[in-house]
PDB file of C-alpha atoms in Angstrom:
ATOM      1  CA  UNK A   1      44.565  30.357 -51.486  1.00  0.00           C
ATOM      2  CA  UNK A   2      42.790  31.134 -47.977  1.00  0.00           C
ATOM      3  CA  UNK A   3      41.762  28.194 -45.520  1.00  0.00           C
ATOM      4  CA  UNK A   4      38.143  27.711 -45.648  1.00  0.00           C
ATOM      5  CA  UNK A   5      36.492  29.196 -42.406  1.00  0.00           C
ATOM      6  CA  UNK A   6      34.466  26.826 -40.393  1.00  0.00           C
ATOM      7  CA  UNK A   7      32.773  29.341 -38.057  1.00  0.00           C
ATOM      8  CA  UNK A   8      31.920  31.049 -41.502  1.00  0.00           C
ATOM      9  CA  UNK A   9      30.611  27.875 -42.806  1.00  0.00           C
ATOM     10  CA  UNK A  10      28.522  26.756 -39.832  1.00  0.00           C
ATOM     11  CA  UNK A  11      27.151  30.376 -39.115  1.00  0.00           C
ATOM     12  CA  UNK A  12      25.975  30.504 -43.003  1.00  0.00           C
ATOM     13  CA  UNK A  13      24.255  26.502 -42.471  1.00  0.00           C
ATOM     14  CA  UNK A  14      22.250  28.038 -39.232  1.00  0.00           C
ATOM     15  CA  UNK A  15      21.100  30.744 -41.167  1.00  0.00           C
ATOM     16  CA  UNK A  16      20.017  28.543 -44.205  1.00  0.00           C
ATOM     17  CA  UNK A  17      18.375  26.219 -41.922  1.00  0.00           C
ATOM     18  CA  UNK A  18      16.517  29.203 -40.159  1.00  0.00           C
ATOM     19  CA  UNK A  19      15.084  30.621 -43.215  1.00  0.00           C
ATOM     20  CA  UNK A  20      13.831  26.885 -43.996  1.00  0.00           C
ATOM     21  CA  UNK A  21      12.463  26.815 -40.651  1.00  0.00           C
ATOM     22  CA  UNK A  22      10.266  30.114 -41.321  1.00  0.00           C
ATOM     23  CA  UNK A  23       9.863  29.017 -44.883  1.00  0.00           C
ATOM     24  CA  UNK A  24       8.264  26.003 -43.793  1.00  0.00           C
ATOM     25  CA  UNK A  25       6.329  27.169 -40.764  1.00  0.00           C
ATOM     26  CA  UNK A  26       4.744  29.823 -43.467  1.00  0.00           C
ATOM     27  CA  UNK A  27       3.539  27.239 -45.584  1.00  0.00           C
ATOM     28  CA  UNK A  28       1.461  25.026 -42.377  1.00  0.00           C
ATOM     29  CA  UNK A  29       0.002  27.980 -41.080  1.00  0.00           C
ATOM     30  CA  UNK A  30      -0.901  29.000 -44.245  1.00  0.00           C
ATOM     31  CA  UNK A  31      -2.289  25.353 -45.123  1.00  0.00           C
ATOM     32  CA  UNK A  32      -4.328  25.627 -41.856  1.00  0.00           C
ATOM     33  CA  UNK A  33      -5.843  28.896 -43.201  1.00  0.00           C
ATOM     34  CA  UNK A  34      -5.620  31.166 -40.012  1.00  0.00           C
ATOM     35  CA  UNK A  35      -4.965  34.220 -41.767  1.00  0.00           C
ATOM     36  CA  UNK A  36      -2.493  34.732 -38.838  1.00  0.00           C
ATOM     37  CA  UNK A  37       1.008  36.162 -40.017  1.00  0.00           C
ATOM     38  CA  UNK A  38       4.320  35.208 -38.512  1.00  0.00           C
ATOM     39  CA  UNK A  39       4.433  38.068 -36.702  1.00  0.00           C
ATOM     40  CA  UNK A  40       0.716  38.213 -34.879  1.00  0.00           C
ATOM     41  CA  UNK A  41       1.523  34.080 -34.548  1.00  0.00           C
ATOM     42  CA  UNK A  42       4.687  35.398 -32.120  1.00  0.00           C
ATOM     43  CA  UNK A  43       2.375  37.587 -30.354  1.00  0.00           C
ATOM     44  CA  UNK A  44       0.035  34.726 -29.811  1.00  0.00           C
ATOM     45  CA  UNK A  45       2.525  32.468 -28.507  1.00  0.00           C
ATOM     46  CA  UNK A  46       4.102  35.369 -26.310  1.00  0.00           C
ATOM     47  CA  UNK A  47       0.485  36.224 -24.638  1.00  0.00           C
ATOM     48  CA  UNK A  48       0.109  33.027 -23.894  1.00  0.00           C
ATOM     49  CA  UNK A  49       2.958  32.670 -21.524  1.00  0.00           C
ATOM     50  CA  UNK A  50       1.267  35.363 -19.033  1.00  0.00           C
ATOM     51  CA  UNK A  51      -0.808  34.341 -16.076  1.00  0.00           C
ATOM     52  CA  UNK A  52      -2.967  37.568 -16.644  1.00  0.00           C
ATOM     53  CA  UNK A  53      -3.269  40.078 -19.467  1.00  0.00           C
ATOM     54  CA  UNK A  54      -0.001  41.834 -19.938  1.00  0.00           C
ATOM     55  CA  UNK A  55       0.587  45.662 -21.154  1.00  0.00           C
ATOM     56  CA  UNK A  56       1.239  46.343 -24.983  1.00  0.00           C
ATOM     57  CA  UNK A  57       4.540  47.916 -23.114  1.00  0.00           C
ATOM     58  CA  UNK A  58       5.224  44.081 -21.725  1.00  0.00           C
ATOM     59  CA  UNK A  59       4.223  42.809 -24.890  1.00  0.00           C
ATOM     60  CA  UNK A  60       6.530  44.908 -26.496  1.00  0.00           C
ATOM     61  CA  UNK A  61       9.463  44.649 -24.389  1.00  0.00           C
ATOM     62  CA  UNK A  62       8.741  40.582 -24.424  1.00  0.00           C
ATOM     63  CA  UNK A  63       9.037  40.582 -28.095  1.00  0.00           C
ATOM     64  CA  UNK A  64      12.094  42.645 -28.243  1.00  0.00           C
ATOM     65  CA  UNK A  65      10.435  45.178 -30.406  1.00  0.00           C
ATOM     66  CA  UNK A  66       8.920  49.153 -30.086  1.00  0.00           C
ATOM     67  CA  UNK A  67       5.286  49.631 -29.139  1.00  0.00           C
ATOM     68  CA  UNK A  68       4.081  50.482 -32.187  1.00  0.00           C
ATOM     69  CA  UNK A  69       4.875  47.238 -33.647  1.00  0.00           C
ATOM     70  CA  UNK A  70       2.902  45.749 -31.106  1.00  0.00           C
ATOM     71  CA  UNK A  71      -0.245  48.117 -31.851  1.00  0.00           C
ATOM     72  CA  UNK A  72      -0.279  47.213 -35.551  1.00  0.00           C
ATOM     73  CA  UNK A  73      -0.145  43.551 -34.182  1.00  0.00           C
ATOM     74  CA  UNK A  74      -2.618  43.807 -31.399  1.00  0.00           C
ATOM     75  CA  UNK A  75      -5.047  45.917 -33.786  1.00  0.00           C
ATOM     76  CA  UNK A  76      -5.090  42.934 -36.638  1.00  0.00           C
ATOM     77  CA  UNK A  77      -5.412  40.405 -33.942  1.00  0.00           C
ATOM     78  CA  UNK A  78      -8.571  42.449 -32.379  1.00  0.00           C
ATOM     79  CA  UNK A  79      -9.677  42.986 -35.825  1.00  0.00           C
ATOM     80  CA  UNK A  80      -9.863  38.954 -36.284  1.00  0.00           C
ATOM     81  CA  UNK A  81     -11.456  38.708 -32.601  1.00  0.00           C
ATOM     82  CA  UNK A  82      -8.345  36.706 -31.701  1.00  0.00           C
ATOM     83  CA  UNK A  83      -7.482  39.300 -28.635  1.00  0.00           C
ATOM     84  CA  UNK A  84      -9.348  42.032 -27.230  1.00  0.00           C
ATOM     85  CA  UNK A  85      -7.785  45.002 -25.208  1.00  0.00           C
ATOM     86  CA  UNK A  86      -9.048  45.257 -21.825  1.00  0.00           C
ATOM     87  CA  UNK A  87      -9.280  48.373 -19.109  1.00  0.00           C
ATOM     88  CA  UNK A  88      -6.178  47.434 -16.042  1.00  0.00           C
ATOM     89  CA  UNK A  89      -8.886  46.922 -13.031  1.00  0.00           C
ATOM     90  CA  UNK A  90      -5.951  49.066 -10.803  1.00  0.00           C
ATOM     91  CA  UNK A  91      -6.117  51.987 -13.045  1.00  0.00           C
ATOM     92  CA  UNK A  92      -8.383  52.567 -15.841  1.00  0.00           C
ATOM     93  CA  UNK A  93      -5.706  54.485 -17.909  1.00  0.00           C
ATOM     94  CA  UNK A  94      -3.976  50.994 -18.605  1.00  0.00           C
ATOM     95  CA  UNK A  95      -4.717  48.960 -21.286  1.00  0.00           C
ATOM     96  CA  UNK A  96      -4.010  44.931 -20.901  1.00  0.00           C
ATOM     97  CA  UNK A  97      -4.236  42.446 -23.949  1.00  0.00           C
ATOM     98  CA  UNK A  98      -6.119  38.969 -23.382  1.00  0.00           C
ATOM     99  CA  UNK A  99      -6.627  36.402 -25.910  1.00  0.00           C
ATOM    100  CA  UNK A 100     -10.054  35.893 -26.443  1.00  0.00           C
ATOM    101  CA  UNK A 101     -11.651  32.190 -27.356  1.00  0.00           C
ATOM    102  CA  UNK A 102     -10.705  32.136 -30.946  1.00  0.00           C
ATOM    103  CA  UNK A 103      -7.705  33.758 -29.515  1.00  0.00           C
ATOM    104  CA  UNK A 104      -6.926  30.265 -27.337  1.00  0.00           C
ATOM    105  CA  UNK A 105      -8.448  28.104 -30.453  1.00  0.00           C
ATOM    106  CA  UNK A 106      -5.621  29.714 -33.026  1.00  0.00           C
ATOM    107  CA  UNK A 107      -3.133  29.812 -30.628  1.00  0.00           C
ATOM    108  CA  UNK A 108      -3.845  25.355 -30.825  1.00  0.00           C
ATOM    109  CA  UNK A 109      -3.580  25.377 -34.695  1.00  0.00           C
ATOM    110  CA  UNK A 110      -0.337  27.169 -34.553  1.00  0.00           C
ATOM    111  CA  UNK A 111       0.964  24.915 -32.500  1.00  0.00           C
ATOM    112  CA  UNK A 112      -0.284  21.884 -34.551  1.00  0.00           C
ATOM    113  CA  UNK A 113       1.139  23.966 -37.576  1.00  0.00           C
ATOM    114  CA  UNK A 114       4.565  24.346 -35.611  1.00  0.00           C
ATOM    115  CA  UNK A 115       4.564  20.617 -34.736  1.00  0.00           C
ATOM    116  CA  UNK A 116       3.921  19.603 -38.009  1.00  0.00           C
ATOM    117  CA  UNK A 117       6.681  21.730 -39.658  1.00  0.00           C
ATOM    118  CA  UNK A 118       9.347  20.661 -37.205  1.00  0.00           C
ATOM    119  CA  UNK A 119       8.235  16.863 -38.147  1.00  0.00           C
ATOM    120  CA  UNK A 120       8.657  17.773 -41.785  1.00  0.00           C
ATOM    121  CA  UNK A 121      11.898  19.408 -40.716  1.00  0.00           C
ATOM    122  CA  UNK A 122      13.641  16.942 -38.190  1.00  0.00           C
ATOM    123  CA  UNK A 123      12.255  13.549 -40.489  1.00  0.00           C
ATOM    124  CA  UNK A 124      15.633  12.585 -41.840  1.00  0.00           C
ATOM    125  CA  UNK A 125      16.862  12.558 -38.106  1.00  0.00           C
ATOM    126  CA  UNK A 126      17.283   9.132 -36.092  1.00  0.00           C
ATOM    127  CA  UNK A 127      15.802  10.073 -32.684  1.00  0.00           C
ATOM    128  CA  UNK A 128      19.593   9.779 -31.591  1.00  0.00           C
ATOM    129  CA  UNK A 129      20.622  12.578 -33.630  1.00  0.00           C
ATOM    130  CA  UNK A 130      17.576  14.519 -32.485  1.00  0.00           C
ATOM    131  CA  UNK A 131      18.573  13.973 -29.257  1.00  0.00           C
ATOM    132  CA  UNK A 132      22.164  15.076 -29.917  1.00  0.00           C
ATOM    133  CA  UNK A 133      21.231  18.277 -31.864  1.00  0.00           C
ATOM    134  CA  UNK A 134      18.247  18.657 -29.075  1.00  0.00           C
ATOM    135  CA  UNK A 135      21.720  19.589 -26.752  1.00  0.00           C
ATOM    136  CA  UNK A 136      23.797  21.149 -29.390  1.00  0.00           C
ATOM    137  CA  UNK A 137      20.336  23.825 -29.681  1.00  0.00           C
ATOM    138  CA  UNK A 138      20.262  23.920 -26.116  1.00  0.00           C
ATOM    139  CA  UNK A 139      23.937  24.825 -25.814  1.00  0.00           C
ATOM    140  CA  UNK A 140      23.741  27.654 -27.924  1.00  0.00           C
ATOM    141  CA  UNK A 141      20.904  29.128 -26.795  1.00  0.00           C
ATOM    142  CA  UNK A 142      21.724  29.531 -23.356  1.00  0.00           C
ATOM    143  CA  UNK A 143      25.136  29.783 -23.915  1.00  0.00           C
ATOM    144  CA  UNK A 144      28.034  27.881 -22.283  1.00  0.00           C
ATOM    145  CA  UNK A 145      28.506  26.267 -18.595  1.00  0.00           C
ATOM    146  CA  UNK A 146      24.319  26.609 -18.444  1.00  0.00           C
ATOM    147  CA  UNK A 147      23.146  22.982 -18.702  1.00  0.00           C
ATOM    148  CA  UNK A 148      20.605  22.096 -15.946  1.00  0.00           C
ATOM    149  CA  UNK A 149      19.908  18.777 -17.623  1.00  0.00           C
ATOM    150  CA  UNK A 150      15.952  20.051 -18.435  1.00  0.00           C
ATOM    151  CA  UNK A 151      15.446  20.183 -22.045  1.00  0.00           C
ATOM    152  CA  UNK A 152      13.670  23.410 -23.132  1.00  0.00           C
ATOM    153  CA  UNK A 153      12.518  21.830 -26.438  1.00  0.00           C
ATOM    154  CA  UNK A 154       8.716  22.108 -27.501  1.00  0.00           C
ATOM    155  CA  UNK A 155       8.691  21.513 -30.796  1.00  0.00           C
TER     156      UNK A 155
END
């Protein structure tokens, strides 16, 4: 008989709890009726973070993905009016990727629908255990030795 293994154990509990995650994110943005997908939701968040209109190359590289992912995002997005691509003012050959209005108004529900799921998720949590899986997350995310004491947590 073989020793149960804990890493195996823990590594197959963050994976169940990340499928819930997405499982449950799926069904508030679909309850809020955005018609956004996952995916175009990531890009949302992602052009968001930019102080100006960013590349599909930045996008791209951002997202960890190849351009061409970010095209078939970017053109269902335009397609919805929720970004539009824009000439680079420095050299007309560039195209940049701006959110437009309904862009900035989706980009809101998703985060309501984001808040809400992470409610739904974290409920049975005392807001001590929060707190202490708050710097458990934290940990492994930036990895070891890394703790500046500012909580990245959004949710």
């Amino acid at each position: 008989m073989t020793a149960p293994d804990p890493d195996g154990l823990l590594a197959e509990q963050l994976l169940r709890l990340t499928r819930r995650v997405h499982r449950i994110q799926k069904r508030h943005l679909e309850h809020r009726d955005l018609g956004i997908t996952p995916a175009q939701s990531r890009l949302l968040r992602t052009l968001a973070h930019y102080g100006s209109p960013p590349r599909m190359a930045d996008l791209a590289e951002r997202l960890e993905v190849v351009p061409r992912a970010v095209t078939t995002l970017v053109d269902g997005l335009e397609a919805a009016e929720k970004v539009r691509r824009v000439p680079d003012p420095a050299n007309r050959r560039v195209i940049r990727i701006e959110l437009t209005d309904d862009g900035r108004a989706a980009l809101r529900e998703l985060r309501g629908a984001r808040r809400s799921a992470a409610e739904e998720i974290l409920a049975p949590l005392t807001d001590e255990q929060r707190a202490v899986l708050g710097g458990l997350l934290d940990t492994l995310i930036d990895g070891p030795g890394t703790d500046t004491g500012e909580g990245r947590r959004t949710a």
